[in-house]
Coordinates of C-alpha atoms in Angstrom, one line a residue:
X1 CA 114.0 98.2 111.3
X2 CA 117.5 98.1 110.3
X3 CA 118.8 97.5 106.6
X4 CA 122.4 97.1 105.8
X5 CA 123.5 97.7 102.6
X6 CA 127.1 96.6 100.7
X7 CA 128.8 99.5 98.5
X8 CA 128.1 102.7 98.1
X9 CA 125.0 102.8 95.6
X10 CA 122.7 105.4 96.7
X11 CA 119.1 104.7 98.1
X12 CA 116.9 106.4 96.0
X13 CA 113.8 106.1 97.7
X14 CA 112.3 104.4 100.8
X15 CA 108.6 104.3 101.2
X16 CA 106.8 102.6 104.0
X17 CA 103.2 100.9 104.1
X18 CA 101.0 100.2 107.2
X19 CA 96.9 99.1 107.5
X20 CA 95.3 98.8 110.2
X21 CA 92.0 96.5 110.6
X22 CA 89.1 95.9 113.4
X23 CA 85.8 94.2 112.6
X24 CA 84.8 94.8 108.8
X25 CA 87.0 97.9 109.0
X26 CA 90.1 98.4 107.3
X27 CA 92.2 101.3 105.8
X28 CA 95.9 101.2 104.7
X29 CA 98.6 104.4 105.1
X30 CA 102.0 105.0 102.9
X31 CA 104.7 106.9 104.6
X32 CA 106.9 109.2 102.3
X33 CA 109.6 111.6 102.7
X34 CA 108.5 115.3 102.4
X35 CA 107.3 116.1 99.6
X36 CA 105.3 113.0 98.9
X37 CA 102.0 114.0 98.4
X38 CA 103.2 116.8 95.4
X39 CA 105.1 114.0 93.8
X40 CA 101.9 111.2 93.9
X41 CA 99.6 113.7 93.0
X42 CA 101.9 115.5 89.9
X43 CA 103.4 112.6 88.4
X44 CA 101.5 109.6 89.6
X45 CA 98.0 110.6 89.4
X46 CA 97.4 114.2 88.4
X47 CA 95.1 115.3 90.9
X48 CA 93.7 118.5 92.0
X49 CA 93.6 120.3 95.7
X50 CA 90.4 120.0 97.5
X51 CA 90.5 120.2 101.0
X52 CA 92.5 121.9 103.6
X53 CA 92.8 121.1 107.4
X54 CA 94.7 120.6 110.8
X55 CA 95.1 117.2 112.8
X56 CA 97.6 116.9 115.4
X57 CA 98.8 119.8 115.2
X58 CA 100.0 119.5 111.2
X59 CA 98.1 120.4 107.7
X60 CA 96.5 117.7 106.5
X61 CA 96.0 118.4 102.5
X62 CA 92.9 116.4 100.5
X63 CA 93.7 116.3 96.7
X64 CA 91.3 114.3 93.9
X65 CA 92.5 112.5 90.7
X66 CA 92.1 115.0 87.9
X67 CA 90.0 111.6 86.4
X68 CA 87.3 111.2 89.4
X69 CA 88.9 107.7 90.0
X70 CA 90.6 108.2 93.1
X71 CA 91.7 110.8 96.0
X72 CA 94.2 111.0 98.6
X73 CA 94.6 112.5 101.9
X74 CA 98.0 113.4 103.2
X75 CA 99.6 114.7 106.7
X76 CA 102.5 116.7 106.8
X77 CA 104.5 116.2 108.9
X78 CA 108.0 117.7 109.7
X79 CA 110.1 115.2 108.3
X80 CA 107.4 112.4 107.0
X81 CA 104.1 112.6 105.2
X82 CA 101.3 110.3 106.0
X83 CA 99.2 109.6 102.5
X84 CA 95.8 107.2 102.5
X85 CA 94.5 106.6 99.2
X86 CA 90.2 106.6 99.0
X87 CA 88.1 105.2 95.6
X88 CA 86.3 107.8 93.8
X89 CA 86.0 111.7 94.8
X90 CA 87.4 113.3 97.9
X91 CA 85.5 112.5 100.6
X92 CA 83.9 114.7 103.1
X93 CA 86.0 116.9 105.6
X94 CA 85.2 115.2 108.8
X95 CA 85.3 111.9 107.2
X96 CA 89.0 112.9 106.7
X97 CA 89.7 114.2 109.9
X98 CA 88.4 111.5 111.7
X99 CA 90.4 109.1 110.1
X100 CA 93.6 110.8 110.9
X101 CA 92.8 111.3 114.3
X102 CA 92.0 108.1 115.0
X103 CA 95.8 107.8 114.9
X104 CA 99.3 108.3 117.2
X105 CA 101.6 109.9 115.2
X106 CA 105.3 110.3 116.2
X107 CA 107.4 112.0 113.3
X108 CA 111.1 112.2 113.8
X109 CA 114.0 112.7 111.3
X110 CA 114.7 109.1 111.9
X111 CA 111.1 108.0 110.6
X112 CA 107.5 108.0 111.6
X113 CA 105.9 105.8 113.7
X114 CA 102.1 105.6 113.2
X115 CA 99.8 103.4 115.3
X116 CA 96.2 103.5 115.7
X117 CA 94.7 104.7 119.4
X118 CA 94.1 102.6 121.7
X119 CA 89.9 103.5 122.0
X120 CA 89.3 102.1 118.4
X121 CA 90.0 98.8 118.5
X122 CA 91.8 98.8 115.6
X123 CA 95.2 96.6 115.2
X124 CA 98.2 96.9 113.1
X125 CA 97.2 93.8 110.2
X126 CA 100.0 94.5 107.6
X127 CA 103.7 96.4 107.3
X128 CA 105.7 96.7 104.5
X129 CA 109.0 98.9 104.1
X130 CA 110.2 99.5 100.4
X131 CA 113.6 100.8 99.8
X132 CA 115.2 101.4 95.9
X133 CA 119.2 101.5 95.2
X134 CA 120.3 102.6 91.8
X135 CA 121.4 100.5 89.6
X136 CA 121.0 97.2 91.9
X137 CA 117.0 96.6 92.8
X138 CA 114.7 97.3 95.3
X139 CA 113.5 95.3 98.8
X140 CA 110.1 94.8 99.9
X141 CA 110.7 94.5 103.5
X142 CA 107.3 92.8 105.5
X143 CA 106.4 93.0 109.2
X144 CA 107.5 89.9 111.4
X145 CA 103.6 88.8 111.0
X146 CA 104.0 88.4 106.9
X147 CA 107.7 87.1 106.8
X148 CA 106.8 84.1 108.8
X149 CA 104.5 82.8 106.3
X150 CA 106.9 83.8 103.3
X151 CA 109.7 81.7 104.1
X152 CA 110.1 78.2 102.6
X153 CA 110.0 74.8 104.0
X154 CA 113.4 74.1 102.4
X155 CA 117.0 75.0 103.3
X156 CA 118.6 78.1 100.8
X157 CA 121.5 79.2 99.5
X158 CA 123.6 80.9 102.2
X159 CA 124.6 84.5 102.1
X160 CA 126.9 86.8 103.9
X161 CA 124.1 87.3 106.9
X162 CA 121.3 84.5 106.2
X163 CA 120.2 82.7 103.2
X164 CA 118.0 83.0 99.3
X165 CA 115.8 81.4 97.4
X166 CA 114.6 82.7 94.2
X167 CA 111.1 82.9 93.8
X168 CA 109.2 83.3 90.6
X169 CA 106.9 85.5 89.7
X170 CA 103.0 83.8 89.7
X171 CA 101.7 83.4 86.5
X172 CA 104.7 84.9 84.7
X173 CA 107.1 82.8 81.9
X174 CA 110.1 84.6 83.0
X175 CA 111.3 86.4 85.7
X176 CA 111.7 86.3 89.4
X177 CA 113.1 88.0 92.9
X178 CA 114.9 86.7 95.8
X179 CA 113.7 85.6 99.3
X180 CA 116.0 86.9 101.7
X181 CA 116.1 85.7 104.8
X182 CA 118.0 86.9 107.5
X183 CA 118.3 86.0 111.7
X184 CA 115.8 88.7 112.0
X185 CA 114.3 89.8 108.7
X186 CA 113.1 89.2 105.7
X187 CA 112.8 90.6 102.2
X188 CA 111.5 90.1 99.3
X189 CA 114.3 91.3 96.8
X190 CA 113.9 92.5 92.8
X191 CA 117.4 93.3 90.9
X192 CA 117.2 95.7 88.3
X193 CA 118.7 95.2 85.2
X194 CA 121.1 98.5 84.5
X195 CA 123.7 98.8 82.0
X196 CA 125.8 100.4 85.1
X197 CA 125.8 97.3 86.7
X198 CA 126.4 93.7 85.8
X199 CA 124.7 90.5 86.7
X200 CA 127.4 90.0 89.0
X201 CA 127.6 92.8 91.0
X202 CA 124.1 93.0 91.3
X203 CA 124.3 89.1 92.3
X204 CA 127.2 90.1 95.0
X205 CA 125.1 92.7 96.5
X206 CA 122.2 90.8 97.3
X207 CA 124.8 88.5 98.9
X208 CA 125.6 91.2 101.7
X209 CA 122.8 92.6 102.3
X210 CA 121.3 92.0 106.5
X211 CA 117.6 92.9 107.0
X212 CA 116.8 93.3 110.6
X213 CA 113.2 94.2 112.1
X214 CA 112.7 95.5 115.3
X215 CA 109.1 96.9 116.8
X216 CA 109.7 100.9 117.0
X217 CA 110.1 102.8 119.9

């Protein structure tokens, strides 16, 4: 996946989401920079270490919410880190391994590509890439499967590489993102409202911004 950006606002963070489903089974993975699962499990759900062990080759770390309500399970790998959340306490140590190597994982400093193997059946369902710039908003990139369904019927307004449509948020009085689509992508676009930035300029960079997906290599 490519994502061109106007300006020179920094990308603060980019996170990726992937689940993969076969039968009645289903578990979803996040992909994080390094240093993911200390973040998540410091400042977005205290959690405690309970579980350490080696898939593929890399340390896979088990933590559980310092509340009993949830647990996570993270791969390290050189560049990326692989988090699944699980309900409840941290499951059992061959619970976790099997899980994790039930996958192909290919980490490179240009990203990680994760796919199930071949032998269980399973089949990439959902994809999602999310990427935050200061001080202008965020996109919520889908796969080519979800961004068919997501765009309208109706022509948009056009933009520097595709066109928008503003979309409100369900159930909400106010408020609303963008539908972006472009010749091969599509996001789902939220400004941020900033005192560094005006309406504007967040308005004009939404305009020149080209999402293109490709199937990684």
């Amino acid at each position: 996946m490519r994502v061109a950006l106007p300006g020179s606002a920094p990308v603060s963070s980019v996170v990726t989401g992937v689940r993969f489903a076969g039968g009645s089974y289903g578990t979803g993975f996040q992909i994080g920079p390094r240093g993911y699962h200390d973040f998540a499990c410091t400042h977005v759900a205290p959690a405690t270490p309970r579980e350490r062990l080696v898939v593929h080759g890399r340390e896979v770390l088990v933590a559980e919410a310092n509340d009993g309500e949830s647990s996570v399970a993270t791969l390290i790998g050189a560049y990326h880190e692989l988090m699944t959340v699980f309900a409840g306490p941290a499951p059992q140590r061959d619970r976790v391994f099997s899980l994790f190597n039930s996958l192909q994982i290919t980490d490179k400093i240009g990203g990680m590509v994760v796919r199930p193997r071949s032998e269980t059946l399973l089949d990439t369902m959902a994809e999602q890439v999310v990427v935050v710039v200061k001080d202008y908003g965020s996109l919520s990139i889908p796969g080519p499967r979800q961004a068919s369904v997501l765009v309208p019927s109706h022509a948009g307004a056009p933009t520097a590489h595709g066109e928008v449509w503003k979309a409100n948020y369900p159930g909400a009085a106010r408020g609303h993102a963008f539908i972006l689509g472009c010749p091969k992508g599509l996001a789902e676009v939220h400004l941020t409202e900033s005192a560094a930035t005006t309406e504007q300029e967040r308005l004009d960079w939404l305009n020149g911004i080209d999402v293109s997906w490709r199937d990684a290599s």
